[in-house]
DNA sequence: GACACGTGTAAGAATATTCTTACACCAGAT
DNA sequence: ATCTGGTGTAAGAATATTCTTACACGTGTC
């Protein structure tokens, strides 16, 4: 996940995902290592459905990844971890990606 | 404008400012050099009040700067240029700034 | 069976953002 | 005086995002 390899639309999604204090805290909490959703919600003091929504957005932007596992006592547990992204953002870098930005009217839809 | 020197709240404002295709295009357009508002609006195909709003947000985040000048024929002309920011964003960098993030309930108000 | 603890998701309210339209001001040229 | 071309800003509509509440399912334990 290097900023060099991204399209404008992907970089935009990353910025949108990062533009929220909850989600920055989530990344901070996952920077050390992985954690499962319910415990993470308790650690961050937010409701589990809310955390779920934020994790979806972070995952869609490629900033975290999650995998469902089975714990020893049979429960399904979903662990998330931060991906090792590295975005180097400068005016020049943005200029390079501008041609691949979606039109403001666009809804990011593919040729459907 | 180096990501090392920012607080969490400032980084958050920068991400929020970058999370919009119009604003990324504005930065791209200003990466080469400065331009005044009305012409920039025509180049980007957006209304001047809308551009004005986006420029305010970018300026508040420190990503562009503007200065009002007097042209030779007496008109007030406001030029904007991209600041030379450089944000290096990684999970570890975010973790370092997390303690200075605003509370989600916060409205970013100072001790007023 | 009821409880505890994990998962996911949907509906609707509450907020925040984005965008248009309409206004006001200033200065030079016709 | 009116037109052109710069500036700024306010009000309200249209969208998008955020958040809560309430539901559903599965498994191990009391």
Short mmCIF file of C-alpha atoms (C1' of nucleotides) in Angstrom, two decimals:
data_model
loop_
_atom_site.label_atom_id
_atom_site.label_comp_id
_atom_site.label_asym_id
_atom_site.label_seq_id
_atom_site.Cartn_x
_atom_site.Cartn_y
_atom_site.Cartn_z
CA UNK A 1 0.00 0.00 0.00
CA UNK A 2 2.36 2.67 -1.27
CA UNK A 3 1.01 6.02 -2.39
CA UNK A 4 2.93 5.63 -5.65
CA UNK A 5 0.78 2.70 -6.75
CA UNK A 6 -2.60 4.28 -6.10
CA UNK A 7 -5.11 5.83 -8.44
CA UNK A 8 -6.65 9.16 -7.63
CA UNK A 9 -9.87 7.49 -6.64
CA UNK A 10 -8.06 5.17 -4.24
CA UNK A 11 -6.13 8.00 -2.66
CA UNK A 12 -9.38 9.90 -2.28
CA UNK A 13 -10.95 6.92 -0.53
CA UNK A 14 -7.95 6.72 1.78
CA UNK A 15 -8.26 10.39 2.73
CA UNK A 16 -11.98 10.03 3.32
CA UNK A 17 -11.28 7.05 5.57
CA UNK A 18 -8.63 8.98 7.50
CA UNK A 19 -10.80 12.08 7.95
CA UNK A 20 -12.39 10.93 11.18
CA UNK A 21 -11.02 10.88 14.72
CA UNK A 22 -12.58 7.51 15.52
CA UNK A 23 -10.95 5.91 12.56
CA UNK A 24 -7.54 7.42 13.31
CA UNK A 25 -7.83 6.02 16.81
CA UNK A 26 -8.74 2.64 15.40
CA UNK A 27 -5.63 2.64 13.23
CA UNK A 28 -3.56 3.77 16.20
CA UNK A 29 -4.95 0.92 18.29
CA UNK A 30 -4.21 -1.60 15.56
CA UNK A 31 -0.73 -0.26 14.82
CA UNK A 32 0.78 -2.48 17.51
CA UNK A 33 -1.05 -5.63 16.60
CA UNK A 34 -4.33 -7.21 15.74
CA UNK A 35 -7.43 -7.18 17.87
CA UNK A 36 -10.96 -8.52 17.64
CA UNK A 37 -13.94 -6.31 17.17
CA UNK A 38 -15.86 -6.56 20.44
CA UNK A 39 -12.79 -6.02 22.60
CA UNK A 40 -11.62 -3.16 20.44
CA UNK A 41 -15.02 -1.50 20.82
CA UNK A 42 -14.70 -1.71 24.59
CA UNK A 43 -11.15 -0.36 24.52
CA UNK A 44 -12.17 2.61 22.39
CA UNK A 45 -15.41 3.23 24.24
CA UNK A 46 -17.71 3.01 21.27
CA UNK A 47 -20.62 0.81 20.32
CA UNK A 48 -19.87 -2.33 18.36
CA UNK A 49 -22.11 -1.48 15.37
CA UNK A 50 -20.43 1.90 15.11
CA UNK A 51 -16.99 0.35 15.20
CA UNK A 52 -18.13 -2.16 12.62
CA UNK A 53 -19.11 0.63 10.26
CA UNK A 54 -15.81 2.42 10.70
CA UNK A 55 -13.86 -0.78 10.15
CA UNK A 56 -15.76 -1.38 6.93
CA UNK A 57 -14.75 2.02 5.66
CA UNK A 58 -11.12 1.51 6.66
CA UNK A 59 -11.06 -1.90 5.03
CA UNK A 60 -12.65 -0.58 1.84
CA UNK A 61 -9.82 1.95 1.68
CA UNK A 62 -7.24 -0.77 2.25
CA UNK A 63 -6.01 0.64 5.55
CA UNK A 64 -6.98 -2.33 7.70
CA UNK A 65 -7.69 -5.97 6.96
CA UNK A 66 -9.78 -8.45 8.85
CA UNK A 67 -10.02 -12.20 9.08
CA UNK A 68 -12.59 -14.35 10.74
CA UNK A 69 -11.24 -17.09 12.96
CA UNK A 70 -12.59 -19.74 15.27
CA UNK A 71 -11.45 -19.44 18.85
CA UNK A 72 -10.64 -22.54 20.90
CA UNK A 73 -14.03 -22.46 22.59
CA UNK A 74 -15.79 -22.47 19.24
CA UNK A 75 -16.76 -18.83 18.90
CA UNK A 76 -16.32 -16.95 15.65
CA UNK A 77 -13.94 -14.07 16.31
CA UNK A 78 -13.00 -11.45 13.75
CA UNK A 79 -9.54 -9.97 14.05
CA UNK A 80 -8.48 -6.75 12.37
CA UNK A 81 -5.01 -5.39 11.83
CA UNK A 82 -3.60 -2.26 10.24
CA UNK A 83 -2.09 -2.78 6.81
CA UNK A 84 1.42 -1.43 6.37
CA UNK A 85 0.43 1.54 4.28
CA UNK A 86 2.74 4.44 3.56
CA UNK A 87 1.31 7.52 1.92
CA UNK A 88 3.61 10.33 0.96
CA UNK A 89 1.40 13.30 0.21
CA UNK A 90 2.70 16.41 -1.52
CA UNK A 91 1.15 18.88 -3.97
CA UNK A 92 3.19 17.34 -6.76
CA UNK A 93 2.06 13.81 -5.88
CA UNK A 94 -1.54 14.96 -5.95
CA UNK A 95 -1.02 16.59 -9.31
CA UNK A 96 0.24 13.30 -10.69
CA UNK A 97 -2.89 11.49 -9.57
CA UNK A 98 -5.38 14.19 -10.51
CA UNK A 99 -6.09 12.72 -13.97
CA UNK A 100 -7.45 9.56 -12.34
CA UNK A 101 -9.76 11.36 -9.95
CA UNK A 102 -13.48 10.72 -10.25
CA UNK A 103 -15.67 13.50 -11.55
CA UNK A 104 -17.43 15.29 -8.68
CA UNK A 105 -20.76 14.26 -10.20
CA UNK A 106 -19.48 10.67 -10.37
CA UNK A 107 -20.51 8.12 -7.84
CA UNK A 108 -17.41 6.06 -8.37
CA UNK A 109 -19.39 3.51 -10.37
CA UNK A 110 -17.59 1.23 -12.77
CA UNK A 111 -18.89 0.72 -16.30
CA UNK A 112 -21.77 -1.21 -14.93
CA UNK B 1 4.17 21.91 6.77
CA UNK B 2 5.74 18.59 7.67
CA UNK B 3 3.64 15.80 9.12
CA UNK B 4 6.13 15.47 11.97
CA UNK B 5 5.23 18.87 13.35
CA UNK B 6 1.47 18.47 13.36
CA UNK B 7 -0.94 17.72 16.14
CA UNK B 8 -3.57 15.06 15.72
CA UNK B 9 -6.24 17.70 15.25
CA UNK B 10 -4.23 19.38 12.51
CA UNK B 11 -3.60 16.14 10.70
CA UNK B 12 -7.29 15.35 10.94
CA UNK B 13 -8.14 18.74 9.41
CA UNK B 14 -5.68 18.05 6.60
CA UNK B 15 -7.28 14.69 5.84
CA UNK B 16 -10.74 16.21 5.88
CA UNK B 17 -9.55 18.88 3.46
CA UNK B 18 -8.02 16.27 1.17
CA UNK B 19 -11.09 14.04 1.20
CA UNK B 20 -12.79 15.72 -1.75
CA UNK B 21 -12.11 15.43 -5.48
CA UNK B 22 -12.66 19.14 -6.09
CA UNK B 23 -10.10 20.06 -3.49
CA UNK B 24 -7.55 17.58 -4.78
CA UNK B 25 -7.98 19.10 -8.23
CA UNK B 26 -7.52 22.55 -6.77
CA UNK B 27 -4.24 21.52 -5.19
CA UNK B 28 -3.19 19.89 -8.44
CA UNK B 29 -3.96 23.08 -10.33
CA UNK B 30 -1.99 25.17 -7.84
CA UNK B 31 0.96 22.80 -7.68
CA UNK B 32 2.60 24.50 -10.64
CA UNK B 33 2.04 28.04 -9.52
CA UNK B 34 -0.39 30.55 -8.15
CA UNK B 35 -3.66 31.55 -9.69
CA UNK B 36 -6.48 33.92 -8.89
CA UNK B 37 -9.89 32.74 -7.86
CA UNK B 38 -12.17 33.67 -10.74
CA UNK B 39 -9.86 32.26 -13.41
CA UNK B 40 -9.28 29.12 -11.37
CA UNK B 41 -13.02 28.63 -11.12
CA UNK B 42 -13.32 28.82 -14.89
CA UNK B 43 -10.43 26.43 -15.41
CA UNK B 44 -11.94 23.88 -13.04
CA UNK B 45 -15.49 24.35 -14.29
CA UNK B 46 -17.04 25.19 -10.95
CA UNK B 47 -18.89 28.18 -9.57
CA UNK B 48 -16.87 30.85 -7.84
CA UNK B 49 -18.71 30.65 -4.51
CA UNK B 50 -18.16 26.91 -4.46
CA UNK B 51 -14.47 27.31 -5.20
CA UNK B 52 -14.30 29.97 -2.53
CA UNK B 53 -15.69 27.55 0.05
CA UNK B 54 -13.23 24.83 -0.92
CA UNK B 55 -10.31 27.25 -0.81
CA UNK B 56 -11.34 28.31 2.69
CA UNK B 57 -11.24 24.74 3.83
CA UNK B 58 -7.87 24.12 2.22
CA UNK B 59 -6.46 27.29 3.71
CA UNK B 60 -7.80 26.45 7.17
CA UNK B 61 -5.91 23.16 6.90
CA UNK B 62 -2.75 24.95 5.82
CA UNK B 63 -2.62 23.31 2.39
CA UNK B 64 -2.98 26.49 0.36
CA UNK B 65 -2.37 30.15 1.11
CA UNK B 66 -3.90 33.22 -0.44
CA UNK B 67 -2.96 36.84 -0.71
CA UNK B 68 -4.98 39.75 -1.98
CA UNK B 69 -3.22 42.00 -4.45
CA UNK B 70 -4.03 45.00 -6.55
CA UNK B 71 -3.65 44.46 -10.27
CA UNK B 72 -2.27 47.23 -12.49
CA UNK B 73 -5.73 48.25 -13.57
CA UNK B 74 -6.81 48.70 -9.98
CA UNK B 75 -8.81 45.56 -9.39
CA UNK B 76 -8.47 43.53 -6.22
CA UNK B 77 -7.27 40.08 -7.21
CA UNK B 78 -6.79 37.20 -4.79
CA UNK B 79 -4.07 34.74 -5.64
CA UNK B 80 -3.81 31.29 -4.09
CA UNK B 81 -0.91 28.90 -4.14
CA UNK B 82 -0.29 25.44 -2.74
CA UNK B 83 1.87 25.37 0.36
CA UNK B 84 4.81 22.98 0.21
CA UNK B 85 3.33 20.42 2.53
CA UNK B 86 4.70 16.93 2.92
CA UNK B 87 2.68 14.40 4.87
CA UNK B 88 4.13 10.98 5.50
CA UNK B 89 1.27 8.84 6.70
CA UNK B 90 1.82 5.43 8.26
CA UNK B 91 0.02 3.49 11.01
CA UNK B 92 2.90 4.23 13.35
CA UNK B 93 2.80 7.97 12.59
CA UNK B 94 -0.91 8.01 13.32
CA UNK B 95 -0.34 6.20 16.58
CA UNK B 96 2.10 8.88 17.63
CA UNK B 97 -0.45 11.62 17.03
CA UNK B 98 -3.46 9.79 18.46
CA UNK B 99 -3.05 11.33 21.96
CA UNK B 100 -3.61 14.79 20.50
CA UNK B 101 -6.74 13.86 18.60
CA UNK B 102 -9.98 15.64 19.52
CA UNK B 103 -12.68 13.64 21.25
CA UNK B 104 -15.38 12.57 18.79
CA UNK B 105 -17.89 14.53 20.85
CA UNK B 106 -15.57 17.53 20.72
CA UNK B 107 -16.19 20.32 18.31
CA UNK B 108 -12.56 21.33 18.26
CA UNK B 109 -13.27 24.26 20.57
CA UNK B 110 -10.47 25.74 22.60
CA UNK B 111 -10.93 26.49 26.28
CA UNK B 112 -13.26 29.29 25.39
"C1'" DG C 1 -33.94 -23.16 28.33
"C1'" DA C 2 -31.71 -18.93 29.65
"C1'" DC C 3 -27.43 -16.54 29.75
"C1'" DA C 4 -22.99 -14.72 28.14
"C1'" DC C 5 -20.25 -13.46 24.37
"C1'" DG C 6 -18.97 -13.55 19.77
"C1'" DT C 7 -20.70 -12.25 14.89
"C1'" DG C 8 -23.55 -9.19 11.18
"C1'" DT C 9 -27.03 -5.89 9.46
"C1'" DA C 10 -31.08 -2.76 8.75
"C1'" DA C 11 -33.91 1.38 9.69
"C1'" DG C 12 -34.24 5.97 10.97
"C1'" DA C 13 -32.67 10.03 13.50
"C1'" DA C 14 -29.25 13.45 14.04
"C1'" DT C 15 -25.38 16.05 11.98
"C1'" DA C 16 -22.27 17.66 8.73
"C1'" DT C 17 -21.00 18.68 4.15
"C1'" DT C 18 -21.71 20.26 -0.36
"C1'" DC C 19 -23.78 23.24 -3.71
"C1'" DT C 20 -26.77 26.84 -5.83
"C1'" DT C 21 -28.77 31.14 -5.92
"C1'" DA C 22 -28.88 35.70 -4.76
"C1'" DC C 23 -27.07 39.47 -2.88
"C1'" DA C 24 -23.38 43.42 -1.81
"C1'" DC C 25 -19.06 46.11 -2.73
"C1'" DC C 26 -15.16 48.24 -5.60
"C1'" DA C 27 -12.78 50.10 -9.88
"C1'" DG C 28 -12.06 50.93 -14.81
"C1'" DA C 29 -14.10 51.43 -19.47
"C1'" DT C 30 -17.98 52.60 -22.66
"C1'" DA D 1 -25.12 55.66 -15.57
"C1'" DT D 2 -24.23 51.11 -17.14
"C1'" DC D 3 -21.36 47.35 -18.24
"C1'" DT D 4 -17.49 44.17 -17.18
"C1'" DG D 5 -14.80 41.67 -14.08
"C1'" DG D 6 -12.75 41.24 -9.86
"C1'" DT D 7 -13.92 40.43 -4.54
"C1'" DG D 8 -16.87 38.35 -0.36
"C1'" DT D 9 -20.86 36.22 2.04
"C1'" DA D 10 -25.51 34.50 3.56
"C1'" DA D 11 -29.62 31.47 3.25
"C1'" DG D 12 -31.59 27.27 2.12
"C1'" DA D 13 -31.83 22.99 -0.52
"C1'" DA D 14 -29.81 18.69 -1.53
"C1'" DT D 15 -26.63 14.94 -0.12
"C1'" DA D 16 -23.69 12.37 2.58
"C1'" DT D 17 -22.04 10.86 6.87
"C1'" DT D 18 -22.40 9.46 11.50
"C1'" DC D 19 -24.64 7.19 15.24
"C1'" DT D 20 -28.19 4.63 17.97
"C1'" DT D 21 -31.38 1.19 18.54
"C1'" DA D 22 -33.13 -3.04 17.57
"C1'" DC D 23 -32.97 -7.10 15.48
"C1'" DA D 24 -30.88 -11.81 13.75
"C1'" DC D 25 -27.65 -15.95 14.14
"C1'" DG D 26 -24.20 -19.37 16.39
"C1'" DT D 27 -21.81 -21.72 20.37
"C1'" DG D 28 -20.46 -22.99 25.04
"C1'" DT D 29 -21.99 -22.96 29.97
"C1'" DC D 30 -25.11 -22.85 34.16
#
